[in-house]
């Protein structure tokens, strides 16, 4: 079973609106949790990296939050732009005592921003 | 320019014909990793390397081999490709495993 689950699978939003993507994980504790943005046919690009003890991390209009109690992370996109249309991937990096070097990927949320 | 390069970018081959996909990074990164991406399945880790001569299996290593003889290069070898290895492959590197990863442009492989 995948240890990282993302929801929704896809969503469509109007340009200028905000949206929130969810990531639920079972790996706990972990080294860090990352959010990537992947444009179609291209390699993923890192948006944020949070350690297990961090609650929030921002990168421009992208804000990631982490709740270790509920084992959830969210990525909030503010004032969406057409260029935000992409797949957003949640990734968990395991601890040194637990397959150090392995990364667990979510299946991604496909976001489409419409004019 | 700091980057991860992959070659070839596109490859069509036949079942059983050995092939190598090269990956090179110019950032002196210790950690490198290979992934495959299939529709509906997301990215899956094939092999990773913590440093030179140190490699380990990811979640889907069957049918693949890797080597890390130099820090900058991490080739992916398919000894006997099969159609189920048709996929989009990405190589990535980072300073250490806990740091931000930089991905290559991808290699689209088709095995007929």
PDB file of C-alpha atoms in Angstrom:
ATOM      1  CA  UNK A   1       0.000   0.000   0.000  1.00  0.00           C
ATOM      2  CA  UNK A   2       1.261   3.458  -0.885  1.00  0.00           C
ATOM      3  CA  UNK A   3       2.426   5.288   2.196  1.00  0.00           C
ATOM      4  CA  UNK A   4       1.628   8.678   0.657  1.00  0.00           C
ATOM      5  CA  UNK A   5      -1.905   9.431  -0.563  1.00  0.00           C
ATOM      6  CA  UNK A   6      -2.909  12.660  -2.281  1.00  0.00           C
ATOM      7  CA  UNK A   7      -6.305  14.234  -2.847  1.00  0.00           C
ATOM      8  CA  UNK A   8      -8.037  15.273  -4.892  1.00  0.00           C
ATOM      9  CA  UNK A   9      -6.752  13.406  -7.909  1.00  0.00           C
ATOM     10  CA  UNK A  10      -7.497  16.444 -10.041  1.00  0.00           C
ATOM     11  CA  UNK A  11      -9.148  19.830  -9.761  1.00  0.00           C
ATOM     12  CA  UNK A  12     -10.093  22.752 -11.943  1.00  0.00           C
ATOM     13  CA  UNK A  13      -9.977  26.295 -10.587  1.00  0.00           C
ATOM     14  CA  UNK A  14     -10.561  29.751 -11.980  1.00  0.00           C
ATOM     15  CA  UNK A  15      -7.626  32.063 -12.440  1.00  0.00           C
ATOM     16  CA  UNK A  16      -7.167  34.248  -9.383  1.00  0.00           C
ATOM     17  CA  UNK A  17      -8.815  31.813  -6.962  1.00  0.00           C
ATOM     18  CA  UNK A  18      -7.106  29.917  -4.160  1.00  0.00           C
ATOM     19  CA  UNK A  19      -6.933  26.161  -3.754  1.00  0.00           C
ATOM     20  CA  UNK A  20      -5.628  23.595  -1.283  1.00  0.00           C
ATOM     21  CA  UNK A  21      -4.178  20.191  -2.041  1.00  0.00           C
ATOM     22  CA  UNK A  22      -3.969  17.412   0.527  1.00  0.00           C
ATOM     23  CA  UNK A  23      -1.340  14.805   1.318  1.00  0.00           C
ATOM     24  CA  UNK A  24      -1.917  12.040   3.878  1.00  0.00           C
ATOM     25  CA  UNK A  25       0.986   9.857   4.877  1.00  0.00           C
ATOM     26  CA  UNK A  26       1.563   6.831   7.066  1.00  0.00           C
ATOM     27  CA  UNK A  27       5.355   7.108   7.301  1.00  0.00           C
ATOM     28  CA  UNK A  28       6.073   8.579  10.728  1.00  0.00           C
ATOM     29  CA  UNK A  29       8.387   9.956  11.789  1.00  0.00           C
ATOM     30  CA  UNK A  30      10.282  10.905   8.665  1.00  0.00           C
ATOM     31  CA  UNK A  31      13.251  13.001   7.633  1.00  0.00           C
ATOM     32  CA  UNK A  32      11.379  15.568   5.565  1.00  0.00           C
ATOM     33  CA  UNK A  33       8.274  16.105   3.453  1.00  0.00           C
ATOM     34  CA  UNK A  34       8.486  17.807   0.090  1.00  0.00           C
ATOM     35  CA  UNK A  35       6.142  19.275  -2.452  1.00  0.00           C
ATOM     36  CA  UNK A  36       7.081  19.301  -6.119  1.00  0.00           C
ATOM     37  CA  UNK A  37       5.493  20.927  -9.173  1.00  0.00           C
ATOM     38  CA  UNK A  38       5.658  19.011 -12.432  1.00  0.00           C
ATOM     39  CA  UNK A  39       4.708  20.510 -15.765  1.00  0.00           C
ATOM     40  CA  UNK A  40       3.542  18.013 -18.375  1.00  0.00           C
ATOM     41  CA  UNK A  41       6.459  16.074 -19.863  1.00  0.00           C
ATOM     42  CA  UNK A  42       9.074  17.789 -17.714  1.00  0.00           C
ATOM     43  CA  UNK A  43      10.983  16.911 -14.576  1.00  0.00           C
ATOM     44  CA  UNK A  44       9.538  17.900 -11.185  1.00  0.00           C
ATOM     45  CA  UNK A  45      10.711  21.122  -9.570  1.00  0.00           C
ATOM     46  CA  UNK A  46      10.984  21.507  -5.806  1.00  0.00           C
ATOM     47  CA  UNK A  47       8.547  23.935  -4.136  1.00  0.00           C
ATOM     48  CA  UNK A  48       9.059  23.335  -0.407  1.00  0.00           C
ATOM     49  CA  UNK A  49      10.888  21.018   1.973  1.00  0.00           C
ATOM     50  CA  UNK A  50       9.746  20.679   5.605  1.00  0.00           C
ATOM     51  CA  UNK A  51      11.382  18.713   8.370  1.00  0.00           C
ATOM     52  CA  UNK A  52       9.273  16.653  10.740  1.00  0.00           C
ATOM     53  CA  UNK A  53       9.285  19.463  13.334  1.00  0.00           C
ATOM     54  CA  UNK A  54       8.231  22.282  10.993  1.00  0.00           C
ATOM     55  CA  UNK A  55       4.610  23.424  10.639  1.00  0.00           C
ATOM     56  CA  UNK A  56       4.694  25.666   7.617  1.00  0.00           C
ATOM     57  CA  UNK A  57       6.933  26.714   4.746  1.00  0.00           C
ATOM     58  CA  UNK A  58       6.253  29.242   2.005  1.00  0.00           C
ATOM     59  CA  UNK A  59       7.613  29.787  -1.474  1.00  0.00           C
ATOM     60  CA  UNK A  60       5.955  32.801  -3.076  1.00  0.00           C
ATOM     61  CA  UNK A  61       2.276  32.002  -3.624  1.00  0.00           C
ATOM     62  CA  UNK A  62       2.784  28.421  -2.437  1.00  0.00           C
ATOM     63  CA  UNK A  63       2.416  27.608   1.262  1.00  0.00           C
ATOM     64  CA  UNK A  64       2.853  24.120   2.652  1.00  0.00           C
ATOM     65  CA  UNK A  65       1.656  23.080   6.099  1.00  0.00           C
ATOM     66  CA  UNK A  66       2.387  19.982   8.125  1.00  0.00           C
ATOM     67  CA  UNK A  67       0.366  18.440  10.958  1.00  0.00           C
ATOM     68  CA  UNK A  68       2.316  15.577  12.496  1.00  0.00           C
ATOM     69  CA  UNK A  69      -0.582  14.635  14.774  1.00  0.00           C
ATOM     70  CA  UNK A  70      -2.996  13.928  11.941  1.00  0.00           C
ATOM     71  CA  UNK A  71      -0.237  12.902   9.512  1.00  0.00           C
ATOM     72  CA  UNK A  72      -1.393  15.400   6.947  1.00  0.00           C
ATOM     73  CA  UNK A  73       0.258  18.019   4.800  1.00  0.00           C
ATOM     74  CA  UNK A  74      -1.402  20.551   2.578  1.00  0.00           C
ATOM     75  CA  UNK A  75      -0.228  22.807  -0.221  1.00  0.00           C
ATOM     76  CA  UNK A  76      -2.099  26.073  -0.580  1.00  0.00           C
ATOM     77  CA  UNK A  77      -1.910  28.028  -3.827  1.00  0.00           C
ATOM     78  CA  UNK A  78      -2.873  31.669  -3.504  1.00  0.00           C
ATOM     79  CA  UNK A  79      -4.235  33.803  -6.355  1.00  0.00           C
ATOM     80  CA  UNK A  80      -3.758  31.065  -8.942  1.00  0.00           C
ATOM     81  CA  UNK A  81      -2.247  31.841 -12.320  1.00  0.00           C
ATOM     82  CA  UNK A  82      -2.464  29.979 -15.610  1.00  0.00           C
ATOM     83  CA  UNK A  83       1.147  28.900 -15.110  1.00  0.00           C
ATOM     84  CA  UNK A  84       0.107  27.012 -11.983  1.00  0.00           C
ATOM     85  CA  UNK A  85      -1.504  24.364 -14.199  1.00  0.00           C
ATOM     86  CA  UNK A  86       0.599  21.303 -13.400  1.00  0.00           C
ATOM     87  CA  UNK A  87       0.782  18.168 -11.312  1.00  0.00           C
ATOM     88  CA  UNK A  88       1.712  18.656  -7.650  1.00  0.00           C
ATOM     89  CA  UNK A  89       3.489  15.801  -5.951  1.00  0.00           C
ATOM     90  CA  UNK A  90       3.956  15.106  -2.243  1.00  0.00           C
ATOM     91  CA  UNK A  91       7.122  13.185  -1.300  1.00  0.00           C
ATOM     92  CA  UNK A  92       8.304  11.782   2.028  1.00  0.00           C
ATOM     93  CA  UNK A  93      11.970  11.121   2.750  1.00  0.00           C
ATOM     94  CA  UNK A  94      12.549   8.255   5.163  1.00  0.00           C
ATOM     95  CA  UNK A  95      14.790   8.278   8.232  1.00  0.00           C
ATOM     96  CA  UNK A  96      18.364   6.942   8.330  1.00  0.00           C
ATOM     97  CA  UNK A  97      17.145   3.976  10.365  1.00  0.00           C
ATOM     98  CA  UNK A  98      14.472   3.130   7.810  1.00  0.00           C
ATOM     99  CA  UNK A  99      15.770   2.717   4.239  1.00  0.00           C
ATOM    100  CA  UNK A 100      17.853   5.888   4.230  1.00  0.00           C
ATOM    101  CA  UNK A 101      17.862   7.205   0.711  1.00  0.00           C
ATOM    102  CA  UNK A 102      14.411   5.927  -0.237  1.00  0.00           C
ATOM    103  CA  UNK A 103      11.714   8.388  -1.131  1.00  0.00           C
ATOM    104  CA  UNK A 104       7.980   7.702  -1.043  1.00  0.00           C
ATOM    105  CA  UNK A 105       5.965   9.529  -3.706  1.00  0.00           C
ATOM    106  CA  UNK A 106       2.300  10.361  -3.861  1.00  0.00           C
ATOM    107  CA  UNK A 107       0.515   9.924  -7.201  1.00  0.00           C
ATOM    108  CA  UNK A 108       0.052  13.672  -7.550  1.00  0.00           C
ATOM    109  CA  UNK A 109      -2.839  16.115  -7.929  1.00  0.00           C
ATOM    110  CA  UNK A 110      -3.435  17.477 -11.415  1.00  0.00           C
ATOM    111  CA  UNK A 111      -4.386  21.173 -11.230  1.00  0.00           C
ATOM    112  CA  UNK A 112      -5.915  22.997 -14.177  1.00  0.00           C
ATOM    113  CA  UNK A 113      -6.291  26.772 -13.947  1.00  0.00           C
ATOM    114  CA  UNK A 114      -8.812  28.221 -16.385  1.00  0.00           C
ATOM    115  CA  UNK A 115      -9.156  31.856 -17.495  1.00  0.00           C
TER     116      UNK A 115
ATOM    117  CA  UNK B   1      24.758  26.233 -15.605  1.00  0.00           C
ATOM    118  CA  UNK B   2      23.879  23.751 -12.847  1.00  0.00           C
ATOM    119  CA  UNK B   3      21.963  20.900 -14.369  1.00  0.00           C
ATOM    120  CA  UNK B   4      21.171  17.216 -14.664  1.00  0.00           C
ATOM    121  CA  UNK B   5      21.414  15.843 -18.180  1.00  0.00           C
ATOM    122  CA  UNK B   6      20.005  12.622 -19.565  1.00  0.00           C
ATOM    123  CA  UNK B   7      20.657  10.894 -22.861  1.00  0.00           C
ATOM    124  CA  UNK B   8      18.968   9.926 -24.981  1.00  0.00           C
ATOM    125  CA  UNK B   9      15.779  11.966 -24.535  1.00  0.00           C
ATOM    126  CA  UNK B  10      13.748   9.603 -26.683  1.00  0.00           C
ATOM    127  CA  UNK B  11      14.411   5.965 -27.494  1.00  0.00           C
ATOM    128  CA  UNK B  12      12.468   3.288 -29.314  1.00  0.00           C
ATOM    129  CA  UNK B  13      13.945  -0.188 -29.073  1.00  0.00           C
ATOM    130  CA  UNK B  14      12.998  -3.837 -29.367  1.00  0.00           C
ATOM    131  CA  UNK B  15      12.557  -6.454 -26.699  1.00  0.00           C
ATOM    132  CA  UNK B  16      15.825  -7.929 -25.454  1.00  0.00           C
ATOM    133  CA  UNK B  17      18.229  -5.377 -26.899  1.00  0.00           C
ATOM    134  CA  UNK B  18      20.437  -4.060 -24.113  1.00  0.00           C
ATOM    135  CA  UNK B  19      20.427  -0.312 -23.614  1.00  0.00           C
ATOM    136  CA  UNK B  20      21.902   2.310 -21.326  1.00  0.00           C
ATOM    137  CA  UNK B  21      20.419   5.654 -20.369  1.00  0.00           C
ATOM    138  CA  UNK B  22      23.064   8.056 -19.160  1.00  0.00           C
ATOM    139  CA  UNK B  23      22.650  10.601 -16.373  1.00  0.00           C
ATOM    140  CA  UNK B  24      25.178  13.263 -15.476  1.00  0.00           C
ATOM    141  CA  UNK B  25      25.180  16.144 -12.988  1.00  0.00           C
ATOM    142  CA  UNK B  26      27.617  19.038 -12.679  1.00  0.00           C
ATOM    143  CA  UNK B  27      26.765  20.121  -9.127  1.00  0.00           C
ATOM    144  CA  UNK B  28      29.069  17.738  -7.208  1.00  0.00           C
ATOM    145  CA  UNK B  29      26.019  16.111  -5.650  1.00  0.00           C
ATOM    146  CA  UNK B  30      26.462  12.968  -3.584  1.00  0.00           C
ATOM    147  CA  UNK B  31      22.929  11.600  -3.947  1.00  0.00           C
ATOM    148  CA  UNK B  32      21.520  10.441  -7.287  1.00  0.00           C
ATOM    149  CA  UNK B  33      18.398   8.493  -8.104  1.00  0.00           C
ATOM    150  CA  UNK B  34      16.407   7.023 -10.992  1.00  0.00           C
ATOM    151  CA  UNK B  35      12.622   7.080 -11.308  1.00  0.00           C
ATOM    152  CA  UNK B  36      10.049   5.878 -13.736  1.00  0.00           C
ATOM    153  CA  UNK B  37       6.733   7.577 -14.263  1.00  0.00           C
ATOM    154  CA  UNK B  38       3.679   5.852 -15.639  1.00  0.00           C
ATOM    155  CA  UNK B  39       0.155   7.258 -16.095  1.00  0.00           C
ATOM    156  CA  UNK B  40      -1.895   6.915 -12.934  1.00  0.00           C
ATOM    157  CA  UNK B  41       1.033   5.554 -10.911  1.00  0.00           C
ATOM    158  CA  UNK B  42       3.122   8.636 -10.356  1.00  0.00           C
ATOM    159  CA  UNK B  43       6.877   8.555  -9.868  1.00  0.00           C
ATOM    160  CA  UNK B  44       8.428   5.351  -8.573  1.00  0.00           C
ATOM    161  CA  UNK B  45      11.998   5.011  -7.422  1.00  0.00           C
ATOM    162  CA  UNK B  46      14.096   2.412  -9.267  1.00  0.00           C
ATOM    163  CA  UNK B  47      17.569   2.733  -7.737  1.00  0.00           C
ATOM    164  CA  UNK B  48      19.428   5.344  -5.765  1.00  0.00           C
ATOM    165  CA  UNK B  49      23.032   6.066  -4.843  1.00  0.00           C
ATOM    166  CA  UNK B  50      24.169   7.781  -1.677  1.00  0.00           C
ATOM    167  CA  UNK B  51      27.715   8.229  -3.037  1.00  0.00           C
ATOM    168  CA  UNK B  52      30.311   6.697  -5.339  1.00  0.00           C
ATOM    169  CA  UNK B  53      30.174   2.893  -5.295  1.00  0.00           C
ATOM    170  CA  UNK B  54      27.128   2.993  -2.965  1.00  0.00           C
ATOM    171  CA  UNK B  55      23.854   1.994  -4.615  1.00  0.00           C
ATOM    172  CA  UNK B  56      20.613   0.496  -3.362  1.00  0.00           C
ATOM    173  CA  UNK B  57      17.266  -0.663  -4.636  1.00  0.00           C
ATOM    174  CA  UNK B  58      14.205   1.514  -4.700  1.00  0.00           C
ATOM    175  CA  UNK B  59      10.650   0.250  -5.007  1.00  0.00           C
ATOM    176  CA  UNK B  60      10.814  -1.123  -8.573  1.00  0.00           C
ATOM    177  CA  UNK B  61      14.376  -2.357  -9.280  1.00  0.00           C
ATOM    178  CA  UNK B  62      13.478  -5.524 -11.239  1.00  0.00           C
ATOM    179  CA  UNK B  63      14.930  -5.510 -14.753  1.00  0.00           C
ATOM    180  CA  UNK B  64      17.299  -2.613 -14.122  1.00  0.00           C
ATOM    181  CA  UNK B  65      20.945  -2.198 -13.150  1.00  0.00           C
ATOM    182  CA  UNK B  66      22.936   0.854 -12.129  1.00  0.00           C
ATOM    183  CA  UNK B  67      26.507   1.752 -11.365  1.00  0.00           C
ATOM    184  CA  UNK B  68      28.177   4.745  -9.704  1.00  0.00           C
ATOM    185  CA  UNK B  69      31.851   4.728 -10.562  1.00  0.00           C
ATOM    186  CA  UNK B  70      32.149   8.506 -10.698  1.00  0.00           C
ATOM    187  CA  UNK B  71      30.364  11.099  -8.649  1.00  0.00           C
ATOM    188  CA  UNK B  72      28.848  12.895 -11.610  1.00  0.00           C
ATOM    189  CA  UNK B  73      27.495   9.896 -13.555  1.00  0.00           C
ATOM    190  CA  UNK B  74      24.772   7.405 -12.730  1.00  0.00           C
ATOM    191  CA  UNK B  75      23.794   5.309 -15.768  1.00  0.00           C
ATOM    192  CA  UNK B  76      20.671   3.154 -15.875  1.00  0.00           C
ATOM    193  CA  UNK B  77      21.102  -0.168 -17.656  1.00  0.00           C
ATOM    194  CA  UNK B  78      18.362  -2.367 -19.078  1.00  0.00           C
ATOM    195  CA  UNK B  79      20.028  -5.695 -19.856  1.00  0.00           C
ATOM    196  CA  UNK B  80      17.012  -7.206 -21.609  1.00  0.00           C
ATOM    197  CA  UNK B  81      14.254  -4.614 -22.020  1.00  0.00           C
ATOM    198  CA  UNK B  82      10.646  -5.749 -22.104  1.00  0.00           C
ATOM    199  CA  UNK B  83       7.490  -3.886 -23.166  1.00  0.00           C
ATOM    200  CA  UNK B  84       6.476  -3.321 -19.527  1.00  0.00           C
ATOM    201  CA  UNK B  85       9.538  -1.098 -19.182  1.00  0.00           C
ATOM    202  CA  UNK B  86       8.032   1.377 -21.620  1.00  0.00           C
ATOM    203  CA  UNK B  87       7.887   4.507 -19.518  1.00  0.00           C
ATOM    204  CA  UNK B  88       9.148   8.025 -18.864  1.00  0.00           C
ATOM    205  CA  UNK B  89      12.386   7.919 -16.887  1.00  0.00           C
ATOM    206  CA  UNK B  90      13.834  10.672 -14.736  1.00  0.00           C
ATOM    207  CA  UNK B  91      17.222  10.988 -13.128  1.00  0.00           C
ATOM    208  CA  UNK B  92      17.685  13.314 -10.148  1.00  0.00           C
ATOM    209  CA  UNK B  93      20.462  14.464  -7.873  1.00  0.00           C
ATOM    210  CA  UNK B  94      20.881  16.349  -4.618  1.00  0.00           C
ATOM    211  CA  UNK B  95      23.728  17.433  -2.358  1.00  0.00           C
ATOM    212  CA  UNK B  96      22.551  14.929   0.241  1.00  0.00           C
ATOM    213  CA  UNK B  97      19.413  12.792   0.361  1.00  0.00           C
ATOM    214  CA  UNK B  98      17.702  15.319   2.652  1.00  0.00           C
ATOM    215  CA  UNK B  99      18.296  18.261   0.333  1.00  0.00           C
ATOM    216  CA  UNK B 100      16.314  19.577  -2.604  1.00  0.00           C
ATOM    217  CA  UNK B 101      16.468  17.295  -5.625  1.00  0.00           C
ATOM    218  CA  UNK B 102      17.158  18.487  -9.152  1.00  0.00           C
ATOM    219  CA  UNK B 103      15.566  16.449 -11.903  1.00  0.00           C
ATOM    220  CA  UNK B 104      16.746  15.836 -15.424  1.00  0.00           C
ATOM    221  CA  UNK B 105      14.538  16.474 -18.472  1.00  0.00           C
ATOM    222  CA  UNK B 106      13.407  12.862 -18.759  1.00  0.00           C
ATOM    223  CA  UNK B 107      13.915   9.995 -21.200  1.00  0.00           C
ATOM    224  CA  UNK B 108      10.894   8.581 -22.958  1.00  0.00           C
ATOM    225  CA  UNK B 109      11.529   4.902 -23.643  1.00  0.00           C
ATOM    226  CA  UNK B 110       9.380   2.667 -25.825  1.00  0.00           C
ATOM    227  CA  UNK B 111      10.075  -1.068 -25.974  1.00  0.00           C
ATOM    228  CA  UNK B 112       8.279  -2.926 -28.771  1.00  0.00           C
TER     229      UNK B 112
END
